[in-house]
Amino acid sequence: MRESLRESRKRELKEEIFLQALRLFKERGYENVTVEDITTACGIAKGTFYNYFPKKEHVLLHLGQGQIEILRESVARHTRVRNVRKRLKLIFKDLLTRIDREPDLLKATIIEILRSSLLVEEELQLIAEFELLLTPLFEEAVAAGQVSARWDPRQLSSFLVGTYYYALFSWLANPAQADVVALFHTHLDMLWGGIAAEGGKD
Amino acid sequence: MRESLRESRKRELKEEIFLQALRLFKERGYENVTVEDITTACGIAKGTFYNYFPKKEHVLLHLGQGQIEILRESVARHTRVRNVRKRLKLIFKDLLTRIDREPDLLKATIIEILRSSLLVEEELQLIAEFELLLTPLFEEAVAAGQVSARWDPRQLSSFLVGTYYYALFSWLANPAQADVVALFHTHLDMLWGGIAAEGGKD
DNA sequence: TAACTTCTGTGACCCCGGTCACAAAATGAC
DNA sequence: GTCATTTTGTGACCGGGGTCACAGAAGTTA
């Protein structure tokens, strides 16, 4: 069943809007680009934008969706690394190093991902998808005796995703710090080994 | 030096705007209340609002500022608890139980706190203040041998604040879960003791 | 090709956050 | 008190996100 003219145009136009929007966001910053700027750059009318993205911010969520794909591939690629802690470091390195050097765009994206997770009930729940993809890793780690059976793998996965976003967040809030990958590794080490002193009574 | 008529009115009017705004936000939700609704409720003109709050969202940040005061008091009140981990649990219980049951308002507030931390460079940095208030606790804990000297107290404080926000965030995103205090305690325990299995090789 | 249905494009329009030039009120000097 | 100065209040106005009734193109049927 071939793709009809309509269907192909639909895909292509959405992609075109997305690319033009990203280009403009990078050039001028998310807040300084109007929807009309985007549509003018595409040679279409303003209303058409809303046939493809329900809100301006959905361009950013679409961008975030791309990270989910990277995560999925990365999870699949590293299954042979038996040590789950090391595997997680490899996976998150994949995610974090692919972040291009557009901190302002990244800031706006993170804000929108967080906002949609809190305020929107719909299906586009990036964070939830993220957690779901990592849960099996923790199930495996618990089964292999690498991680304490004391905690629910879903909770572990959730906390790790929180740690990931927090590392990203801290780095964006204060880019003078060490690079993101190092920051995330530090946080992961804190979490893995615990922060209590050896032999501390509590 | 007595407070002039001007100064007292200024304080009172700001408080009035704040209270009316909160009342309306609780009734109808942040997004469904316009600045004009607020000023009408106060019997003033729209423009006057902006003499007291630079943006609509600053009402929420003002609300967040209240939490900083609670934190400050709570930190002072619990200094006699020598075990820092227990002390942290007491402090965060103070913070979390005082959250009134207005999840939608709280969601909007969290979003604005996060957004301002990322996007605004100005002084009103709630999260940074938060971290600053907790850093001495970790310095004390390291000095007392309760926490490993391996990590910088500022980094520990920062990570803990991240953990606090993430617990709040998870709970708001999925209120069906256990209550916030329990969730935060679980996360704090994960962080404190580490998630690695006892005797795990890594 | 004509007639009809369904999907896509359009831009005038509405709404609301935020601004600004000006008006009114408070303060201070005399 | 009067006048000059400073602070605060005002609402018309602007810009941009988002909507919607309609126009026109694509697809379908005969």
PDB file of C-alpha atoms in Angstrom, chain B:
ATOM      1  CA  MET B   1      12.020  55.851  61.980  1.00  0.00           C
ATOM      2  CA  ARG B   2       8.340  55.194  61.415  1.00  0.00           C
ATOM      3  CA  GLU B   3       7.057  53.555  58.318  1.00  0.00           C
ATOM      4  CA  SER B   4       5.599  56.184  56.021  1.00  0.00           C
ATOM      5  CA  LEU B   5       2.116  55.944  54.627  1.00  0.00           C
ATOM      6  CA  ARG B   6       3.642  54.985  51.336  1.00  0.00           C
ATOM      7  CA  GLU B   7       5.737  52.179  52.722  1.00  0.00           C
ATOM      8  CA  SER B   8       2.933  50.613  54.712  1.00  0.00           C
ATOM      9  CA  ARG B   9       0.539  50.794  51.799  1.00  0.00           C
ATOM     10  CA  LYS B  10       3.161  49.248  49.602  1.00  0.00           C
ATOM     11  CA  ARG B  11       3.568  46.234  51.881  1.00  0.00           C
ATOM     12  CA  GLU B  12      -0.146  45.893  52.431  1.00  0.00           C
ATOM     13  CA  LEU B  13      -1.104  46.168  48.805  1.00  0.00           C
ATOM     14  CA  LYS B  14       1.501  43.629  47.749  1.00  0.00           C
ATOM     15  CA  GLU B  15       0.156  41.255  50.369  1.00  0.00           C
ATOM     16  CA  GLU B  16      -3.406  41.908  49.235  1.00  0.00           C
ATOM     17  CA  ILE B  17      -2.536  41.185  45.619  1.00  0.00           C
ATOM     18  CA  PHE B  18      -0.719  38.040  46.698  1.00  0.00           C
ATOM     19  CA  LEU B  19      -3.646  36.771  48.768  1.00  0.00           C
ATOM     20  CA  GLN B  20      -6.290  37.535  46.167  1.00  0.00           C
ATOM     21  CA  ALA B  21      -4.166  35.918  43.491  1.00  0.00           C
ATOM     22  CA  LEU B  22      -3.701  32.754  45.537  1.00  0.00           C
ATOM     23  CA  ARG B  23      -7.386  32.583  46.323  1.00  0.00           C
ATOM     24  CA  LEU B  24      -8.269  32.824  42.640  1.00  0.00           C
ATOM     25  CA  PHE B  25      -5.553  30.356  41.602  1.00  0.00           C
ATOM     26  CA  LYS B  26      -6.931  27.820  44.065  1.00  0.00           C
ATOM     27  CA  GLU B  27     -10.476  28.390  42.867  1.00  0.00           C
ATOM     28  CA  ARG B  28      -9.880  28.272  39.138  1.00  0.00           C
ATOM     29  CA  GLY B  29      -6.314  27.177  38.486  1.00  0.00           C
ATOM     30  CA  TYR B  30      -3.317  29.347  37.641  1.00  0.00           C
ATOM     31  CA  GLU B  31      -3.853  29.321  33.886  1.00  0.00           C
ATOM     32  CA  ASN B  32      -7.509  30.245  34.174  1.00  0.00           C
ATOM     33  CA  VAL B  33      -6.918  33.406  36.154  1.00  0.00           C
ATOM     34  CA  THR B  34      -5.931  36.553  34.281  1.00  0.00           C
ATOM     35  CA  VAL B  35      -3.935  39.385  35.779  1.00  0.00           C
ATOM     36  CA  GLU B  36      -6.994  41.539  35.275  1.00  0.00           C
ATOM     37  CA  ASP B  37      -9.072  39.114  37.355  1.00  0.00           C
ATOM     38  CA  ILE B  38      -6.599  39.591  40.176  1.00  0.00           C
ATOM     39  CA  THR B  39      -6.514  43.372  39.973  1.00  0.00           C
ATOM     40  CA  THR B  40     -10.294  43.595  39.710  1.00  0.00           C
ATOM     41  CA  ALA B  41     -10.571  41.495  42.854  1.00  0.00           C
ATOM     42  CA  CYS B  42      -8.266  44.004  44.561  1.00  0.00           C
ATOM     43  CA  GLY B  43     -10.122  47.024  43.173  1.00  0.00           C
ATOM     44  CA  ILE B  44      -7.056  48.353  41.336  1.00  0.00           C
ATOM     45  CA  ALA B  45      -6.047  48.771  37.697  1.00  0.00           C
ATOM     46  CA  LYS B  46      -4.211  46.112  35.732  1.00  0.00           C
ATOM     47  CA  GLY B  47      -1.001  48.108  35.445  1.00  0.00           C
ATOM     48  CA  THR B  48      -0.704  48.404  39.213  1.00  0.00           C
ATOM     49  CA  PHE B  49      -0.110  44.670  39.505  1.00  0.00           C
ATOM     50  CA  TYR B  50       3.168  45.180  37.685  1.00  0.00           C
ATOM     51  CA  ASN B  51       4.329  47.716  40.252  1.00  0.00           C
ATOM     52  CA  TYR B  52       4.425  44.849  42.764  1.00  0.00           C
ATOM     53  CA  PHE B  53       5.217  41.740  40.749  1.00  0.00           C
ATOM     54  CA  PRO B  54       7.295  41.982  37.579  1.00  0.00           C
ATOM     55  CA  LYS B  55       5.447  39.041  36.001  1.00  0.00           C
ATOM     56  CA  LYS B  56       2.369  36.991  36.740  1.00  0.00           C
ATOM     57  CA  GLU B  57       4.547  34.004  37.604  1.00  0.00           C
ATOM     58  CA  HIS B  58       6.318  35.960  40.359  1.00  0.00           C
ATOM     59  CA  VAL B  59       3.295  35.424  42.560  1.00  0.00           C
ATOM     60  CA  LEU B  60       4.228  31.752  42.552  1.00  0.00           C
ATOM     61  CA  LEU B  61       7.887  32.468  43.186  1.00  0.00           C
ATOM     62  CA  HIS B  62       6.831  34.611  46.139  1.00  0.00           C
ATOM     63  CA  LEU B  63       4.980  31.560  47.408  1.00  0.00           C
ATOM     64  CA  GLY B  64       8.141  29.487  46.995  1.00  0.00           C
ATOM     65  CA  GLN B  65      10.060  32.082  48.943  1.00  0.00           C
ATOM     66  CA  GLY B  66       7.841  31.205  51.902  1.00  0.00           C
ATOM     67  CA  GLN B  67       9.231  27.665  51.814  1.00  0.00           C
ATOM     68  CA  ILE B  68      12.731  29.048  52.181  1.00  0.00           C
ATOM     69  CA  GLU B  69      11.656  30.697  55.413  1.00  0.00           C
ATOM     70  CA  ILE B  70      10.205  27.440  56.666  1.00  0.00           C
ATOM     71  CA  LEU B  71      13.434  25.681  55.774  1.00  0.00           C
ATOM     72  CA  ARG B  72      15.497  28.290  57.588  1.00  0.00           C
ATOM     73  CA  GLU B  73      13.430  27.925  60.749  1.00  0.00           C
ATOM     74  CA  SER B  74      13.413  24.173  60.539  1.00  0.00           C
ATOM     75  CA  VAL B  75      17.173  23.973  60.115  1.00  0.00           C
ATOM     76  CA  ALA B  76      17.580  26.157  63.193  1.00  0.00           C
ATOM     77  CA  ARG B  77      15.065  24.182  65.250  1.00  0.00           C
ATOM     78  CA  HIS B  78      16.599  20.754  64.737  1.00  0.00           C
ATOM     79  CA  THR B  79      20.280  21.471  65.293  1.00  0.00           C
ATOM     80  CA  ARG B  80      20.319  19.432  68.494  1.00  0.00           C
ATOM     81  CA  VAL B  81      19.593  16.188  66.606  1.00  0.00           C
ATOM     82  CA  ARG B  82      23.153  14.971  66.186  1.00  0.00           C
ATOM     83  CA  ASN B  83      22.430  12.336  63.571  1.00  0.00           C
ATOM     84  CA  VAL B  84      22.335  14.308  60.340  1.00  0.00           C
ATOM     85  CA  ARG B  85      20.387  11.764  58.390  1.00  0.00           C
ATOM     86  CA  LYS B  86      17.612  11.839  60.983  1.00  0.00           C
ATOM     87  CA  ARG B  87      17.811  15.585  61.133  1.00  0.00           C
ATOM     88  CA  LEU B  88      17.335  15.826  57.379  1.00  0.00           C
ATOM     89  CA  LYS B  89      14.292  13.607  57.607  1.00  0.00           C
ATOM     90  CA  LEU B  90      12.801  15.905  60.241  1.00  0.00           C
ATOM     91  CA  ILE B  91      13.559  19.017  58.242  1.00  0.00           C
ATOM     92  CA  PHE B  92      12.076  17.715  55.026  1.00  0.00           C
ATOM     93  CA  LYS B  93       9.066  16.401  56.863  1.00  0.00           C
ATOM     94  CA  ASP B  94       8.476  19.976  58.028  1.00  0.00           C
ATOM     95  CA  LEU B  95       8.688  21.175  54.462  1.00  0.00           C
ATOM     96  CA  LEU B  96       6.597  18.469  52.897  1.00  0.00           C
ATOM     97  CA  THR B  97       3.792  18.270  55.410  1.00  0.00           C
ATOM     98  CA  ARG B  98       3.223  21.976  55.174  1.00  0.00           C
ATOM     99  CA  ILE B  99       2.393  21.619  51.513  1.00  0.00           C
ATOM    100  CA  ASP B 100      -1.290  22.254  51.486  1.00  0.00           C
ATOM    101  CA  ARG B 101      -3.529  20.083  49.421  1.00  0.00           C
ATOM    102  CA  GLU B 102      -3.553  22.165  46.274  1.00  0.00           C
ATOM    103  CA  PRO B 103      -1.658  19.940  43.880  1.00  0.00           C
ATOM    104  CA  ASP B 104      -2.409  22.028  40.807  1.00  0.00           C
ATOM    105  CA  LEU B 105      -1.116  25.172  42.412  1.00  0.00           C
ATOM    106  CA  LEU B 106       1.922  23.279  43.595  1.00  0.00           C
ATOM    107  CA  LYS B 107       2.579  21.947  40.105  1.00  0.00           C
ATOM    108  CA  ALA B 108       2.486  25.426  38.652  1.00  0.00           C
ATOM    109  CA  THR B 109       4.773  26.667  41.410  1.00  0.00           C
ATOM    110  CA  ILE B 110       7.363  23.944  40.897  1.00  0.00           C
ATOM    111  CA  ILE B 111       7.412  24.584  37.173  1.00  0.00           C
ATOM    112  CA  GLU B 112       8.028  28.270  37.745  1.00  0.00           C
ATOM    113  CA  ILE B 113      10.769  27.629  40.295  1.00  0.00           C
ATOM    114  CA  LEU B 114      12.540  25.302  37.895  1.00  0.00           C
ATOM    115  CA  ARG B 115      12.043  27.639  34.971  1.00  0.00           C
ATOM    116  CA  SER B 116      13.375  30.650  36.815  1.00  0.00           C
ATOM    117  CA  SER B 117      16.399  28.687  37.990  1.00  0.00           C
ATOM    118  CA  LEU B 118      17.200  27.807  34.401  1.00  0.00           C
ATOM    119  CA  LEU B 119      16.122  30.844  32.466  1.00  0.00           C
ATOM    120  CA  VAL B 120      16.517  33.801  34.792  1.00  0.00           C
ATOM    121  CA  GLU B 121      19.883  34.981  35.929  1.00  0.00           C
ATOM    122  CA  GLU B 122      18.622  37.402  38.590  1.00  0.00           C
ATOM    123  CA  GLU B 123      18.903  37.108  42.338  1.00  0.00           C
ATOM    124  CA  LEU B 124      15.693  35.221  43.038  1.00  0.00           C
ATOM    125  CA  GLN B 125      17.309  31.804  42.903  1.00  0.00           C
ATOM    126  CA  LEU B 126      15.234  29.680  45.229  1.00  0.00           C
ATOM    127  CA  ILE B 127      17.054  26.457  44.518  1.00  0.00           C
ATOM    128  CA  ALA B 128      20.472  27.989  45.064  1.00  0.00           C
ATOM    129  CA  GLU B 129      19.302  29.423  48.396  1.00  0.00           C
ATOM    130  CA  PHE B 130      17.971  26.048  49.331  1.00  0.00           C
ATOM    131  CA  GLU B 131      21.304  24.409  48.615  1.00  0.00           C
ATOM    132  CA  LEU B 132      23.187  27.069  50.518  1.00  0.00           C
ATOM    133  CA  LEU B 133      21.106  26.509  53.631  1.00  0.00           C
ATOM    134  CA  LEU B 134      21.801  22.786  53.665  1.00  0.00           C
ATOM    135  CA  THR B 135      25.502  22.812  52.873  1.00  0.00           C
ATOM    136  CA  PRO B 136      26.547  23.404  56.518  1.00  0.00           C
ATOM    137  CA  LEU B 137      24.628  20.296  57.542  1.00  0.00           C
ATOM    138  CA  PHE B 138      26.748  18.217  55.236  1.00  0.00           C
ATOM    139  CA  GLU B 139      29.931  19.896  56.356  1.00  0.00           C
ATOM    140  CA  GLU B 140      28.972  18.938  59.869  1.00  0.00           C
ATOM    141  CA  ALA B 141      28.101  15.389  58.835  1.00  0.00           C
ATOM    142  CA  VAL B 142      31.434  14.933  57.080  1.00  0.00           C
ATOM    143  CA  ALA B 143      33.315  16.385  60.047  1.00  0.00           C
ATOM    144  CA  ALA B 144      31.444  14.051  62.400  1.00  0.00           C
ATOM    145  CA  GLY B 145      32.295  11.048  60.258  1.00  0.00           C
ATOM    146  CA  GLN B 146      28.676  10.367  59.379  1.00  0.00           C
ATOM    147  CA  VAL B 147      29.129  11.055  55.698  1.00  0.00           C
ATOM    148  CA  SER B 148      32.009  10.020  53.495  1.00  0.00           C
ATOM    149  CA  ALA B 149      34.631  12.718  53.008  1.00  0.00           C
ATOM    150  CA  ARG B 150      34.874  11.566  49.434  1.00  0.00           C
ATOM    151  CA  TRP B 151      32.399  14.191  48.244  1.00  0.00           C
ATOM    152  CA  ASP B 152      32.154  17.925  48.413  1.00  0.00           C
ATOM    153  CA  PRO B 153      29.448  19.061  50.879  1.00  0.00           C
ATOM    154  CA  ARG B 154      28.126  21.500  48.309  1.00  0.00           C
ATOM    155  CA  GLN B 155      27.659  18.704  45.827  1.00  0.00           C
ATOM    156  CA  LEU B 156      25.945  16.605  48.446  1.00  0.00           C
ATOM    157  CA  SER B 157      23.627  19.449  49.319  1.00  0.00           C
ATOM    158  CA  SER B 158      22.874  20.083  45.689  1.00  0.00           C
ATOM    159  CA  PHE B 159      22.083  16.445  45.051  1.00  0.00           C
ATOM    160  CA  LEU B 160      19.828  16.294  48.071  1.00  0.00           C
ATOM    161  CA  VAL B 161      17.847  19.308  46.918  1.00  0.00           C
ATOM    162  CA  GLY B 162      17.515  17.601  43.565  1.00  0.00           C
ATOM    163  CA  THR B 163      16.223  14.537  45.356  1.00  0.00           C
ATOM    164  CA  TYR B 164      13.694  16.642  47.217  1.00  0.00           C
ATOM    165  CA  TYR B 165      12.379  18.217  44.056  1.00  0.00           C
ATOM    166  CA  TYR B 166      12.282  14.878  42.319  1.00  0.00           C
ATOM    167  CA  ALA B 167      10.244  13.301  45.102  1.00  0.00           C
ATOM    168  CA  LEU B 168       7.826  16.207  44.947  1.00  0.00           C
ATOM    169  CA  PHE B 169       7.770  15.974  41.187  1.00  0.00           C
ATOM    170  CA  SER B 170       7.120  12.201  41.066  1.00  0.00           C
ATOM    171  CA  TRP B 171       4.374  12.522  43.569  1.00  0.00           C
ATOM    172  CA  LEU B 172       2.707  15.345  41.671  1.00  0.00           C
ATOM    173  CA  ALA B 173       3.058  13.493  38.383  1.00  0.00           C
ATOM    174  CA  ASN B 174       1.451  10.431  39.920  1.00  0.00           C
ATOM    175  CA  PRO B 175      -0.400  11.257  43.136  1.00  0.00           C
ATOM    176  CA  ALA B 176      -1.677   7.691  43.376  1.00  0.00           C
ATOM    177  CA  GLN B 177       1.672   6.713  44.886  1.00  0.00           C
ATOM    178  CA  ALA B 178       2.509   6.649  48.560  1.00  0.00           C
ATOM    179  CA  ASP B 179       2.570  10.016  50.266  1.00  0.00           C
ATOM    180  CA  VAL B 180       5.400  12.443  49.557  1.00  0.00           C
ATOM    181  CA  VAL B 181       7.125  12.085  52.886  1.00  0.00           C
ATOM    182  CA  ALA B 182       7.434   8.324  52.482  1.00  0.00           C
ATOM    183  CA  LEU B 183       8.656   8.760  48.933  1.00  0.00           C
ATOM    184  CA  PHE B 184      11.323  11.222  49.969  1.00  0.00           C
ATOM    185  CA  HIS B 185      12.431   8.979  52.826  1.00  0.00           C
ATOM    186  CA  THR B 186      12.825   6.084  50.422  1.00  0.00           C
ATOM    187  CA  HIS B 187      14.918   8.196  48.086  1.00  0.00           C
ATOM    188  CA  LEU B 188      17.021   9.494  50.955  1.00  0.00           C
ATOM    189  CA  ASP B 189      17.624   5.934  52.133  1.00  0.00           C
ATOM    190  CA  MET B 190      18.661   4.872  48.641  1.00  0.00           C
ATOM    191  CA  LEU B 191      21.080   7.728  48.485  1.00  0.00           C
ATOM    192  CA  TRP B 192      22.437   7.333  51.967  1.00  0.00           C
ATOM    193  CA  GLY B 193      23.066   3.626  52.005  1.00  0.00           C
ATOM    194  CA  GLY B 194      23.574   3.168  48.279  1.00  0.00           C
ATOM    195  CA  ILE B 195      21.678   0.869  45.982  1.00  0.00           C
ATOM    196  CA  ALA B 196      24.457  -1.640  45.339  1.00  0.00           C
ATOM    197  CA  ALA B 197      23.964  -5.115  46.760  1.00  0.00           C
ATOM    198  CA  GLU B 198      26.009  -5.924  49.872  1.00  0.00           C
ATOM    199  CA  GLY B 199      29.244  -7.535  48.769  1.00  0.00           C
ATOM    200  CA  GLY B 200      28.486  -6.798  45.119  1.00  0.00           C
ATOM    201  CA  LYS B 201      31.743  -6.734  43.192  1.00  0.00           C
ATOM    202  CA  ASP B 202      31.089  -3.263  41.793  1.00  0.00           C
TER     203      ASP B 202
END
